[in-house]
Each structure stands twice: as structure tokens, then as C-alpha cells.
mmCIF file of C-alpha atoms in Angstrom:
data_model
loop_
_atom_site.group_PDB
_atom_site.id
_atom_site.type_symbol
_atom_site.label_atom_id
_atom_site.label_comp_id
_atom_site.label_asym_id
_atom_site.label_seq_id
_atom_site.Cartn_x
_atom_site.Cartn_y
_atom_site.Cartn_z
ATOM 1 C CA MET A 108 22.658 -14.840 -18.701
ATOM 2 C CA THR A 109 20.460 -15.244 -15.634
ATOM 3 C CA ILE A 110 21.831 -12.045 -14.110
ATOM 4 C CA PHE A 111 21.270 -10.235 -17.424
ATOM 5 C CA TYR A 112 17.611 -11.338 -17.572
ATOM 6 C CA ASN A 113 17.088 -10.369 -13.938
ATOM 7 C CA ILE A 114 18.536 -6.894 -14.458
ATOM 8 C CA CYS A 115 16.401 -6.481 -17.584
ATOM 9 C CA SER A 116 13.340 -7.451 -15.520
ATOM 10 C CA VAL A 117 14.179 -4.811 -12.907
ATOM 11 C CA LEU A 118 14.549 -2.189 -15.640
ATOM 12 C CA LEU A 119 11.244 -3.334 -17.179
ATOM 13 C CA TYR A 120 9.399 -2.894 -13.889
ATOM 14 C CA ILE A 121 10.957 0.495 -13.138
ATOM 15 C CA SER A 122 10.427 1.822 -16.685
ATOM 16 C CA LEU A 123 6.806 0.688 -16.785
ATOM 17 C CA TYR A 124 6.105 2.191 -13.356
ATOM 18 C CA LEU A 125 7.655 5.518 -14.383
ATOM 19 C CA ILE A 126 5.572 5.669 -17.570
ATOM 20 C CA ASP A 127 2.452 4.672 -15.639
ATOM 21 C CA SER A 128 3.081 7.359 -13.013
ATOM 22 C CA VAL A 129 3.453 10.001 -15.727
ATOM 23 C CA CYS A 130 0.083 8.931 -17.200
ATOM 24 C CA LEU A 131 -1.637 9.119 -13.814
ATOM 25 C CA HIS A 132 -0.009 12.508 -13.224
ATOM 26 C CA PHE A 133 -1.476 13.829 -16.496
ATOM 27 C CA SER A 134 -4.836 12.339 -15.554
ATOM 28 C CA ALA A 135 -4.779 14.205 -12.246
ATOM 29 C CA TYR A 136 -3.918 17.631 -13.621
ATOM 30 C CA ALA A 137 -5.471 17.602 -17.110
ATOM 31 C CA LYS A 138 -8.205 20.213 -17.501
ATOM 32 C CA ASP A 139 -10.152 18.390 -20.198
ATOM 33 C CA LYS A 140 -12.362 15.556 -18.868
ATOM 34 C CA LYS A 141 -11.700 13.366 -21.903
ATOM 35 C CA GLU A 142 -7.958 13.707 -21.376
ATOM 36 C CA LYS A 143 -8.388 12.835 -17.706
ATOM 37 C CA LYS A 144 -10.218 9.624 -18.580
ATOM 38 C CA LEU A 145 -7.824 8.750 -21.388
ATOM 39 C CA PHE A 146 -4.709 9.089 -19.248
ATOM 40 C CA TYR A 147 -6.353 7.261 -16.342
ATOM 41 C CA PHE A 148 -7.291 4.290 -18.517
ATOM 42 C CA LEU A 149 -3.757 4.297 -19.927
ATOM 43 C CA ALA A 150 -2.287 4.299 -16.418
ATOM 44 C CA ALA A 151 -4.609 1.611 -15.094
ATOM 45 C CA GLY A 152 -4.412 -0.481 -18.235
ATOM 46 C CA LEU A 153 -0.609 -0.545 -18.359
ATOM 47 C CA VAL A 154 0.007 -2.018 -14.922
ATOM 48 C CA ILE A 155 -3.139 -4.152 -14.703
ATOM 49 C CA VAL A 156 -2.560 -5.862 -18.061
ATOM 50 C CA PHE A 157 1.131 -6.194 -17.180
ATOM 51 C CA ALA A 158 0.172 -8.074 -14.009
ATOM 52 C CA ALA A 159 -2.326 -10.251 -15.908
ATOM 53 C CA LEU A 160 0.256 -11.300 -18.494
ATOM 54 C CA ARG A 161 2.710 -12.704 -15.968
ATOM 55 C CA ASN A 162 3.283 -16.441 -15.762
ATOM 56 C CA GLY A 163 4.725 -18.046 -12.649
ATOM 57 C CA VAL A 164 5.673 -14.634 -11.226
ATOM 58 C CA GLY A 165 5.033 -14.319 -7.492
ATOM 59 C CA THR A 166 5.657 -16.780 -4.669
ATOM 60 C CA ASP A 167 1.974 -17.750 -4.447
ATOM 61 C CA TYR A 168 1.244 -17.518 -8.171
ATOM 62 C CA TYR A 169 0.672 -21.253 -8.630
ATOM 63 C CA ASN A 170 -1.365 -21.459 -5.417
ATOM 64 C CA TYR A 171 -3.742 -18.832 -6.799
ATOM 65 C CA SER A 172 -3.714 -20.516 -10.197
ATOM 66 C CA ASN A 173 -4.735 -23.830 -8.652
ATOM 67 C CA GLU A 174 -7.345 -22.101 -6.510
ATOM 68 C CA TYR A 175 -8.875 -20.567 -9.641
ATOM 69 C CA LYS A 176 -9.025 -23.968 -11.381
ATOM 70 C CA GLN A 177 -10.520 -25.807 -8.386
ATOM 71 C CA VAL A 178 -12.888 -23.203 -6.943
ATOM 72 C CA GLY A 179 -14.125 -22.115 -10.370
ATOM 73 C CA LYS A 180 -15.870 -25.474 -10.733
ATOM 74 C CA ILE A 181 -17.945 -25.315 -7.531
ATOM 75 C CA SER A 182 -21.322 -23.635 -7.106
ATOM 76 C CA VAL A 183 -22.186 -20.887 -4.629
ATOM 77 C CA GLY A 184 -24.102 -23.388 -2.489
ATOM 78 C CA THR A 185 -21.173 -25.784 -2.385
ATOM 79 C CA TYR A 186 -18.877 -22.876 -1.537
ATOM 80 C CA PHE A 187 -20.760 -22.297 1.722
ATOM 81 C CA LYS A 188 -21.708 -25.915 2.509
ATOM 82 C CA THR A 189 -18.171 -27.261 2.261
ATOM 83 C CA GLY A 190 -16.662 -24.340 4.168
ATOM 84 C CA GLN A 191 -14.595 -23.245 1.181
ATOM 85 C CA PHE A 192 -15.090 -19.648 2.347
ATOM 86 C CA LYS A 193 -12.567 -20.364 5.120
ATOM 87 C CA THR A 194 -9.744 -20.457 2.571
ATOM 88 C CA THR A 195 -11.195 -18.680 -0.477
ATOM 89 C CA THR A 196 -12.469 -15.311 0.694
ATOM 90 C CA PRO A 197 -15.839 -14.066 -0.666
ATOM 91 C CA ALA A 198 -14.310 -11.309 -2.823
ATOM 92 C CA LEU A 199 -11.783 -13.676 -4.367
ATOM 93 C CA PHE A 200 -14.544 -16.240 -4.961
ATOM 94 C CA LEU A 201 -16.558 -13.598 -6.838
ATOM 95 C CA ILE A 202 -13.544 -12.736 -9.026
ATOM 96 C CA ILE A 203 -12.944 -16.433 -9.720
ATOM 97 C CA LYS A 204 -16.574 -16.964 -10.753
ATOM 98 C CA ILE A 205 -16.549 -13.926 -13.074
ATOM 99 C CA ALA A 206 -13.306 -15.082 -14.722
ATOM 100 C CA ASN A 207 -14.603 -18.640 -14.965
ATOM 101 C CA VAL A 208 -17.590 -17.460 -17.009
ATOM 102 C CA TYR A 209 -15.098 -16.526 -19.739
ATOM 103 C CA ARG A 210 -12.845 -19.518 -18.993
ATOM 104 C CA SER A 211 -9.926 -17.136 -18.610
ATOM 105 C CA GLU A 212 -7.243 -17.425 -15.965
ATOM 106 C CA ARG A 213 -5.686 -14.246 -17.360
ATOM 107 C CA LEU A 214 -8.938 -12.434 -16.574
ATOM 108 C CA PHE A 215 -8.727 -13.743 -13.006
ATOM 109 C CA PHE A 216 -5.285 -12.191 -12.543
ATOM 110 C CA LEU A 217 -6.366 -9.031 -14.368
ATOM 111 C CA LEU A 218 -9.367 -8.472 -12.057
ATOM 112 C CA SER A 219 -7.210 -9.230 -9.016
ATOM 113 C CA ALA A 220 -4.652 -6.641 -10.135
ATOM 114 C CA ALA A 221 -7.436 -4.113 -10.760
ATOM 115 C CA ALA A 222 -8.662 -4.647 -7.190
ATOM 116 C CA VAL A 223 -5.218 -3.611 -5.968
ATOM 117 C CA TYR A 224 -4.600 -0.677 -8.299
ATOM 118 C CA VAL A 225 -7.942 1.102 -8.740
ATOM 119 C CA PRO A 226 -8.847 1.885 -5.077
ATOM 120 C CA ALA A 227 -5.323 3.099 -4.306
ATOM 121 C CA SER A 228 -5.197 5.252 -7.447
ATOM 122 C CA VAL A 229 -8.415 6.952 -6.324
ATOM 123 C CA VAL A 230 -6.715 7.865 -3.034
ATOM 124 C CA LEU A 231 -3.681 9.256 -4.870
ATOM 125 C CA LEU A 232 -5.894 11.369 -7.135
ATOM 126 C CA LYS A 233 -7.884 12.645 -4.157
ATOM 127 C CA ASN A 234 -4.635 13.919 -2.626
ATOM 128 C CA LYS A 235 -3.346 15.581 -5.796
ATOM 129 C CA ASN A 236 -3.438 19.070 -4.244
ATOM 130 C CA ASN A 237 -1.125 18.042 -1.410
ATOM 131 C CA VAL A 238 1.039 15.272 -2.860
ATOM 132 C CA SER A 239 2.716 14.891 -6.246
ATOM 133 C CA VAL A 240 0.652 12.235 -8.038
ATOM 134 C CA PHE A 241 3.711 11.178 -10.031
ATOM 135 C CA LEU A 242 5.767 10.531 -6.884
ATOM 136 C CA SER A 243 2.982 8.906 -4.879
ATOM 137 C CA SER A 244 2.075 6.663 -7.826
ATOM 138 C CA PHE A 245 5.672 5.539 -8.326
ATOM 139 C CA ALA A 246 5.973 4.930 -4.584
ATOM 140 C CA PHE A 247 2.826 2.787 -4.519
ATOM 141 C CA LEU A 248 3.721 0.792 -7.626
ATOM 142 C CA THR A 249 7.239 -0.077 -6.485
ATOM 143 C CA THR A 250 6.017 -1.217 -3.066
ATOM 144 C CA MET A 251 2.452 -2.357 -2.371
ATOM 145 C CA TYR A 252 1.347 -2.977 -5.942
ATOM 146 C CA THR A 253 4.360 -5.176 -6.649
ATOM 147 C CA MET A 254 3.759 -7.090 -3.410
ATOM 148 C CA GLY A 255 0.313 -7.758 -4.852
ATOM 149 C CA PHE A 256 1.948 -10.092 -7.381
ATOM 150 C CA ASN A 257 2.423 -12.389 -4.391
ATOM 151 C CA ILE A 258 -0.094 -11.615 -1.632
ATOM 152 C CA MET A 259 -2.977 -10.848 -3.993
ATOM 153 C CA LYS A 260 -5.849 -11.063 -1.501
ATOM 154 C CA GLN A 261 -4.178 -8.995 1.186
ATOM 155 C CA ALA A 262 -2.875 -6.415 -1.292
ATOM 156 C CA ALA A 263 -6.441 -5.857 -2.507
ATOM 157 C CA ALA A 264 -7.631 -5.640 1.109
ATOM 158 C CA VAL A 265 -4.925 -3.047 1.851
ATOM 159 C CA SER A 266 -5.953 -1.000 -1.184
ATOM 160 C CA PHE A 267 -9.645 -0.941 -0.230
ATOM 161 C CA ALA A 268 -8.742 -0.221 3.410
ATOM 162 C CA PHE A 269 -6.558 2.654 2.171
ATOM 163 C CA LEU A 270 -9.551 4.072 0.292
ATOM 164 C CA ALA A 271 -11.873 3.487 3.256
ATOM 165 C CA LEU A 272 -9.614 5.476 5.588
ATOM 166 C CA GLN A 273 -9.457 8.281 3.023
ATOM 167 C CA TYR A 274 -13.258 8.506 3.123
ATOM 168 C CA MET A 275 -13.079 8.405 6.906
ATOM 169 C CA LEU A 276 -10.970 11.581 6.828
ATOM 170 C CA GLU A 277 -13.518 13.109 4.462
ATOM 171 C CA LYS A 278 -16.205 12.290 7.055
ATOM 172 C CA LYS A 279 -18.168 9.968 4.785
ATOM 173 C CA PRO A 280 -19.053 7.083 7.129
ATOM 174 C CA ILE A 281 -21.259 5.092 4.712
ATOM 175 C CA VAL A 282 -18.607 4.975 1.985
ATOM 176 C CA PHE A 283 -16.001 4.182 4.644
ATOM 177 C CA PHE A 284 -17.895 1.127 5.881
ATOM 178 C CA VAL A 285 -18.681 -0.060 2.336
ATOM 179 C CA ASN A 286 -14.995 -0.040 1.392
ATOM 180 C CA ALA A 287 -13.982 -1.504 4.754
ATOM 181 C CA PHE A 288 -16.473 -4.341 4.181
ATOM 182 C CA ILE A 289 -15.014 -5.035 0.727
ATOM 183 C CA ALA A 290 -11.520 -5.037 2.268
ATOM 184 C CA VAL A 291 -12.611 -7.625 4.857
ATOM 185 C CA CYS A 292 -14.168 -9.700 2.064
ATOM 186 C CA PHE A 293 -10.722 -9.883 0.492
ATOM 187 C CA HIS A 294 -8.810 -10.606 3.712
ATOM 188 C CA GLN A 295 -10.097 -10.949 7.267
ATOM 189 C CA THR A 296 -7.149 -9.025 8.738
ATOM 190 C CA ALA A 297 -8.637 -5.817 7.292
ATOM 191 C CA VAL A 298 -10.932 -5.622 10.344
ATOM 192 C CA ILE A 299 -7.989 -3.948 12.051
ATOM 193 C CA ILE A 300 -8.899 -0.635 10.402
ATOM 194 C CA LEU A 301 -12.390 -0.470 11.958
ATOM 195 C CA PRO A 302 -11.292 0.889 15.377
ATOM 196 C CA PHE A 303 -9.663 3.813 13.595
ATOM 197 C CA TYR A 304 -13.097 5.149 12.713
ATOM 198 C CA LEU A 305 -13.799 5.646 16.428
ATOM 199 C CA LEU A 306 -10.309 7.064 16.865
ATOM 200 C CA ASN A 307 -10.986 9.546 14.094
ATOM 201 C CA LEU A 308 -14.124 10.850 15.835
ATOM 202 C CA ARG A 309 -12.009 11.906 18.806
ATOM 203 C CA PHE A 310 -8.997 12.799 16.694
ATOM 204 C CA PHE A 311 -10.699 15.734 14.975
ATOM 205 C CA ARG A 312 -13.073 16.854 17.704
ATOM 206 C CA ASP A 313 -10.138 17.926 19.838
ATOM 207 C CA LYS A 314 -9.547 21.416 18.458
ATOM 208 C CA ASP A 315 -6.573 22.286 20.652
ATOM 209 C CA GLY A 316 -4.595 19.380 19.190
ATOM 210 C CA PHE A 317 -3.985 17.759 22.573
ATOM 211 C CA TRP A 318 -5.314 14.395 21.392
ATOM 212 C CA LYS A 319 -2.906 14.409 18.444
ATOM 213 C CA SER A 320 0.140 14.697 20.684
ATOM 214 C CA LYS A 321 -1.353 12.248 23.186
ATOM 215 C CA ALA A 322 -1.950 9.682 20.428
ATOM 216 C CA MET A 323 1.730 9.741 19.520
ATOM 217 C CA CYS A 324 2.509 8.758 23.130
ATOM 218 C CA VAL A 325 -0.222 6.136 23.427
ATOM 219 C CA VAL A 326 0.721 4.257 20.247
ATOM 220 C CA PRO A 327 4.167 3.070 21.505
ATOM 221 C CA ILE A 328 2.575 1.881 24.759
ATOM 222 C CA CYS A 329 -0.007 -0.056 22.756
ATOM 223 C CA ALA A 330 2.860 -1.565 20.777
ATOM 224 C CA VAL A 331 4.351 -3.087 23.909
ATOM 225 C CA LEU A 332 0.951 -4.469 24.929
ATOM 226 C CA LEU A 333 0.463 -5.835 21.411
ATOM 227 C CA ARG A 334 3.774 -7.675 21.574
ATOM 228 C CA ILE A 335 2.740 -9.300 24.872
ATOM 229 C CA CYS A 336 -0.924 -10.021 24.158
ATOM 230 C CA TYR A 337 -1.213 -10.927 20.488
ATOM 231 C CA PRO A 338 -0.082 -14.585 20.890
ATOM 232 C CA LEU A 339 -2.762 -15.113 23.546
ATOM 233 C CA VAL A 340 -5.487 -13.543 21.386
ATOM 234 C CA LEU A 341 -4.537 -15.603 18.318
ATOM 235 C CA LYS A 342 -4.552 -18.839 20.324
ATOM 236 C CA MET A 343 -8.076 -18.013 21.501
ATOM 237 C CA LEU A 344 -9.189 -17.583 17.857
ATOM 238 C CA GLY A 345 -8.276 -21.177 17.020
ATOM 239 C CA GLU A 346 -6.293 -23.108 14.427
ATOM 240 C CA ARG A 347 -7.250 -20.856 11.532
ATOM 241 C CA PHE A 348 -4.841 -18.222 12.806
ATOM 242 C CA SER A 349 -2.143 -20.631 14.015
ATOM 243 C CA HIS A 350 0.198 -19.721 11.126
ATOM 244 C CA TYR A 351 0.386 -16.186 12.536
ATOM 245 C CA LEU A 352 2.247 -17.678 15.492
ATOM 246 C CA SER A 353 4.846 -19.449 13.354
ATOM 247 C CA PRO A 354 8.328 -18.098 14.132
ATOM 248 C CA VAL A 355 10.637 -16.827 11.403
ATOM 249 C CA ALA A 356 14.367 -16.404 11.256
ATOM 250 C CA SER A 357 15.350 -12.927 12.383
ATOM 251 C CA ASP A 358 18.012 -12.464 9.726
ATOM 252 C CA LEU A 359 18.695 -9.277 7.816
ATOM 253 C CA GLY A 360 16.952 -10.501 4.668
ATOM 254 C CA ASN A 361 13.650 -10.983 6.490
ATOM 255 C CA ASN A 362 13.666 -7.861 8.613
ATOM 256 C CA TYR A 363 16.070 -5.295 7.200
ATOM 257 C CA SER A 364 13.029 -3.233 6.175
ATOM 258 C CA PHE A 365 12.171 -2.604 9.845
ATOM 259 C CA TYR A 366 15.446 -0.774 10.433
ATOM 260 C CA LEU A 367 15.023 1.227 7.231
ATOM 261 C CA SER A 368 11.396 2.109 8.033
ATOM 262 C CA ALA A 369 12.315 3.176 11.570
ATOM 263 C CA VAL A 370 15.116 5.453 10.358
ATOM 264 C CA ILE A 371 12.918 6.949 7.606
ATOM 265 C CA LEU A 372 10.086 7.584 10.077
ATOM 266 C CA LEU A 373 12.421 9.282 12.575
ATOM 267 C CA GLY A 374 13.741 11.498 9.791
ATOM 268 C CA ILE A 375 10.209 12.421 8.714
ATOM 269 C CA LEU A 376 9.145 13.248 12.274
ATOM 270 C CA VAL A 377 11.814 15.957 12.369
ATOM 271 C CA PHE A 378 9.754 17.809 9.770
ATOM 272 C CA SER A 379 6.352 16.835 11.183
ATOM 273 C CA GLU A 380 5.437 20.436 11.959
ATOM 274 C CA LYS A 381 5.948 21.500 8.342
ATOM 275 C CA LEU A 382 3.930 18.499 7.176
ATOM 276 C CA LYS A 383 1.151 19.389 9.604
ATOM 277 C CA ILE A 384 1.023 22.970 8.301
ATOM 278 C CA LYS A 385 0.900 21.743 4.723
ATOM 279 C CA ASN A 386 -1.974 19.322 5.339
ATOM 280 C CA GLN A 387 -3.774 18.570 8.598
ATOM 281 C CA ASN A 388 -4.348 14.959 7.530
ATOM 282 C CA ASN A 389 -0.593 14.385 7.595
ATOM 283 C CA VAL A 390 -0.773 13.997 11.377
ATOM 284 C CA PHE A 391 -3.029 10.995 10.899
ATOM 285 C CA TYR A 392 -0.846 9.609 8.100
ATOM 286 C CA LEU A 393 2.225 9.876 10.322
ATOM 287 C CA MET A 394 0.484 8.045 13.127
ATOM 288 C CA MET A 395 -0.498 5.267 10.738
ATOM 289 C CA MET A 396 3.108 4.989 9.565
ATOM 290 C CA LEU A 397 4.185 4.701 13.200
ATOM 291 C CA VAL A 398 1.721 1.854 13.758
ATOM 292 C CA GLY A 399 3.072 0.232 10.589
ATOM 293 C CA VAL A 400 6.648 0.319 11.900
ATOM 294 C CA ILE A 401 5.440 -1.271 15.135
ATOM 295 C CA PHE A 402 3.816 -4.153 13.280
ATOM 296 C CA GLU A 403 6.906 -4.430 11.096
ATOM 297 C CA SER A 404 8.978 -5.020 14.220
ATOM 298 C CA LEU A 405 6.942 -8.186 14.776
ATOM 299 C CA GLY A 406 8.708 -9.644 11.751
ATOM 300 C CA PHE A 407 11.306 -10.926 14.200
ATOM 301 C CA VAL A 408 8.558 -13.084 15.715
ATOM 302 C CA SER A 409 6.079 -13.920 12.957
ATOM 303 C CA GLY A 410 6.296 -13.272 9.242
ATOM 304 C CA ALA A 411 2.525 -13.646 8.842
ATOM 305 C CA ILE A 412 1.513 -11.081 11.456
ATOM 306 C CA LYS A 413 4.176 -8.724 10.112
ATOM 307 C CA ARG A 414 2.065 -8.442 6.953
ATOM 308 C CA ILE A 415 -0.567 -6.512 8.904
ATOM 309 C CA MET A 416 1.852 -3.586 8.701
ATOM 310 C CA TYR A 417 0.815 -3.030 5.069
ATOM 311 C CA TYR A 418 -2.515 -1.535 6.180
ATOM 312 C CA PHE A 419 -0.496 1.241 7.832
ATOM 313 C CA SER A 420 2.799 1.470 5.961
ATOM 314 C CA VAL A 421 0.909 2.177 2.722
ATOM 315 C CA PHE A 422 0.409 5.727 4.026
ATOM 316 C CA GLY A 423 4.098 6.267 3.404
ATOM 317 C CA VAL A 424 3.257 6.764 -0.279
ATOM 318 C CA LEU A 425 1.439 9.955 0.773
ATOM 319 C CA ILE A 426 4.003 11.164 3.293
ATOM 320 C CA ILE A 427 7.434 10.459 1.787
ATOM 321 C CA PRO A 428 6.651 12.269 -1.517
ATOM 322 C CA GLN A 429 5.751 15.314 0.592
ATOM 323 C CA MET A 430 9.273 15.499 2.013
ATOM 324 C CA THR A 431 9.898 18.222 -0.541
ATOM 325 C CA VAL A 432 8.711 20.476 2.309
ATOM 326 C CA ILE A 433 12.330 20.311 3.492
ATOM 327 C CA CYS A 434 13.290 22.808 0.818
ATOM 328 C CA GLU A 435 10.452 25.239 1.510
ATOM 329 C CA PRO A 436 12.016 28.484 2.815
ATOM 330 C CA ASP A 437 11.278 29.684 6.333
ATOM 331 C CA LYS A 438 10.094 33.222 6.885
ATOM 332 C CA GLY A 439 12.682 35.834 7.763
ATOM 333 C CA GLY A 440 16.436 35.461 7.458
ATOM 334 C CA LEU A 441 19.077 37.453 5.563
ATOM 335 C CA LEU A 442 18.360 36.183 2.039
ATOM 336 C CA PRO A 443 15.840 38.092 -0.136
ATOM 337 C CA ASP A 444 12.639 36.287 -1.153
ATOM 338 C CA SER A 445 13.654 36.076 -4.831
ATOM 339 C CA THR A 446 16.860 34.238 -3.923
ATOM 340 C CA LYS A 447 14.940 31.910 -1.618
ATOM 341 C CA LYS A 448 12.482 31.015 -4.403
ATOM 342 C CA GLN A 449 15.319 30.269 -6.822
ATOM 343 C CA ILE A 450 17.037 28.025 -4.293
ATOM 344 C CA THR A 451 13.699 26.375 -3.456
ATOM 345 C CA VAL A 452 13.028 25.412 -7.097
ATOM 346 C CA GLN A 453 16.498 23.874 -7.439
ATOM 347 C CA TRP A 454 16.220 21.897 -4.206
ATOM 348 C CA TYR A 455 12.645 20.853 -4.976
ATOM 349 C CA ASP A 456 13.679 19.266 -8.271
ATOM 350 C CA LEU A 457 16.639 17.593 -6.591
ATOM 351 C CA LEU A 458 14.472 16.171 -3.805
ATOM 352 C CA GLU A 459 11.877 14.876 -6.266
ATOM 353 C CA ALA A 460 14.619 13.072 -8.171
ATOM 354 C CA GLY A 461 15.975 11.756 -4.874
ATOM 355 C CA ILE A 462 12.583 10.314 -3.912
ATOM 356 C CA VAL A 463 12.328 8.527 -7.278
ATOM 357 C CA VAL A 464 15.845 7.118 -6.838
ATOM 358 C CA TYR A 465 14.996 6.037 -3.277
ATOM 359 C CA TYR A 466 11.987 3.974 -4.366
ATOM 360 C CA ALA A 467 13.841 2.551 -7.368
ATOM 361 C CA LEU A 468 16.701 1.438 -5.092
ATOM 362 C CA LEU A 469 14.225 0.101 -2.538
ATOM 363 C CA PHE A 470 12.622 -1.971 -5.286
ATOM 364 C CA PHE A 471 16.036 -3.251 -6.422
ATOM 365 C CA VAL A 472 17.103 -4.232 -2.905
ATOM 366 C CA GLU A 473 13.817 -5.791 -1.827
ATOM 367 C CA PHE A 474 12.812 -7.660 -4.959
ATOM 368 C CA TYR A 475 16.147 -8.359 -6.643
ATOM 369 C CA LEU A 476 18.792 -8.648 -3.930
ATOM 370 C CA PHE A 477 16.576 -10.177 -1.228
ATOM 371 C CA LYS A 478 14.250 -11.876 -3.738
ATOM 372 C CA HIS A 479 11.077 -11.022 -1.865
ATOM 373 C CA ALA A 480 7.808 -12.141 -3.488
ATOM 374 C CA ASP A 481 9.742 -13.992 -6.215
ATOM 375 C CA ILE A 482 8.763 -11.535 -8.944
ATOM 376 C CA ILE A 483 12.111 -11.520 -10.760
ATOM 377 C CA PRO A 484 12.645 -12.500 -13.511
ATOM 378 C CA PHE A 485 9.393 -11.428 -15.109
ATOM 379 C CA LYS A 486 7.958 -14.151 -17.331
ATOM 380 C CA ILE A 487 5.015 -14.194 -19.721
#
């Protein structure tokens, strides 16, 4: 019976995420403003309420539950005087206080889920002209959003950092720093995105594209330096970051995702030129994915520092759904254009289905087989 309930939970997650992605897709492409809002609220409401209704789902669920009960009782003054801000981040403290006004733990989990979903959904909608909203939504929900059932604070930080970097590409520095600040208020590791603002200034000033190719060479070198230097830096920062130095077993269950991510990234890089032609921002997204794979490799050393990869790997939800560019016909050749278009439509549909299957299988392997985040079975 346990296996039956677990399989039903997997199907529940996948079905809900598919329905939610369809709603967000309609919200993105609906012409009527009322329809846009309606479908967006449906999309957001489905997954946010779903997350709020869970009970005991997520490895750290009870830790957050206890934190809500204990921190909700203290005043703002006590929060700072006792140093509670060292463990309960300012953004989480604010959510706890709002939920405590209504004496609702469900509201606490609902607001936390909203902090993960809403910023990321804005990014997906902003990229609707370049990326299928349905595919990118399903990709995000089956990966980062589901991880948010466990690492709630960091998932929210990743989502706001994701939005901040989107505004960085749009050259809106004020909005970038506002969202980056909110991300840091959720989790201190979000400061890692700040140097990318300076990188972006150089990244797009270089019109001949030399910096773009140079960055791809510099990043691996920085990875080697990171592997050597990060233990020294963390020791200098004190005991608060000591858990980032804790070793983990380098078994397949902990780190299989590194091998998969590396293979996927190498496959994507083969088509990097097509992705670049489709959208100039894809060069930046690819570089972020590369940085994410580098941090993921640190999972063989520290499980905690491996989590920093999420700030970068989240860009995969914008890149992988664009791999439909594989089926776009090249100019020239023996086949007439009409035949090429017919073949393109067939392959496009097949690739879209393949991407959905890929993320569904990834969800099954990661959360069911390897039991990451302890989100199965789903319980209310």
C-alpha cells in the first residue's frame, strides 16, 4: 500500500503541475486583460494553496513549523536583542509575524510558497516571446518549486535572485538591487549574485562578443580556484558557516545530478549558436548554468555549499525548453521550404513532449527514487 500511495503522490504532483503550467500559459498569451489575471490567479493559487495544505511534507517541515511557533511569540525588539536574526532571516521573520496576526500556520506556509512562486513566474512571463511558458513553468515547478517544500528560505531567495538578474538584463539597476536585497533577506547566500551586476556591465558593452567567449574560458578557471579557496574563506567567516564545510558521502544518490547536469549542459552547448541567434540573453543563461554545474560538483565535498548551485541552475528552466531550436531548419539544402516546415512542426511537437517527459522523469527519480526533500508521500 505504501508504494501505491507514493505513486499516487507522484501522479498528483505531476498532474497539478501540468494543469498549473497550462493556466500560466493561457495567462501569458491571452489577449484580454481580465483573462490574463484570471488564469494567473488560478496558476498561482493552485500551487501555492497546494503547498500550504501539506502536513509534514519536506525534510525541514517541522523545523519551520517549530520556528513559526517560537518566533511568532517574540517582539521585533527581542528579535534583534537576542540575535534571533542569525537563525531566522528578516524576510522569514516578517512572514511569521504576518501569519501570527491571524494565528495561522497554514498562512505561514502559504506566504512562504508565494515567495517562491510569484517572482519566478514573473520571469517566465517576461520571457514568453522566447521560451514556451508551459514548458518553462513545468520545468520550474518540478525542480526548484518542489525543492522549496524543504529549503523554503533558500528557494525564496533563489526566486527573488532569479527575478533580480532578469531586471539586470533589462538594465534596470534599482529594481535589480531591490530584488537582490529581498533575496538576501531570505538567505544570506544570495549575495553571490551581486558581482554579476558588474559582470553584466562588461558583458554587454563588448560589442564584438569577445568578452562572451572569454567568460566561458574564465569560468572553469574560477571553478578550480573556488574549489581550493572556499574552505579558507568560510573558516575566516566563523562558526556560522561551519556547516558548509561538513563533508557528505559522495554516493550516487547524493551527487548523481552532477553527472546528469554536466551531460545536459554539454549537449546544450552544441546548439549554443542557435540559442544565441534566437535570444542574445541565452549566452548569459548558459554561463549561469555552467556556474551552477561547477557548484554542483562541490556536492562531493559539502552538501550545504552545493545548494548555492540553485542560484545558477534555475536558469535551466529558460534554456532547456528552448532546445526546440534543434528542429529549426537550416537555410539551403535539397529539401523545399514547405517540406522543411512540415518536418519542423512534427519535430517541434515531439521535442516539446520529450522535454515534458524529461522533467517528469527527473522529478520521479529525484523525489521518489532518491527521496530527496522528503516530499513523498504528500500528506494533508
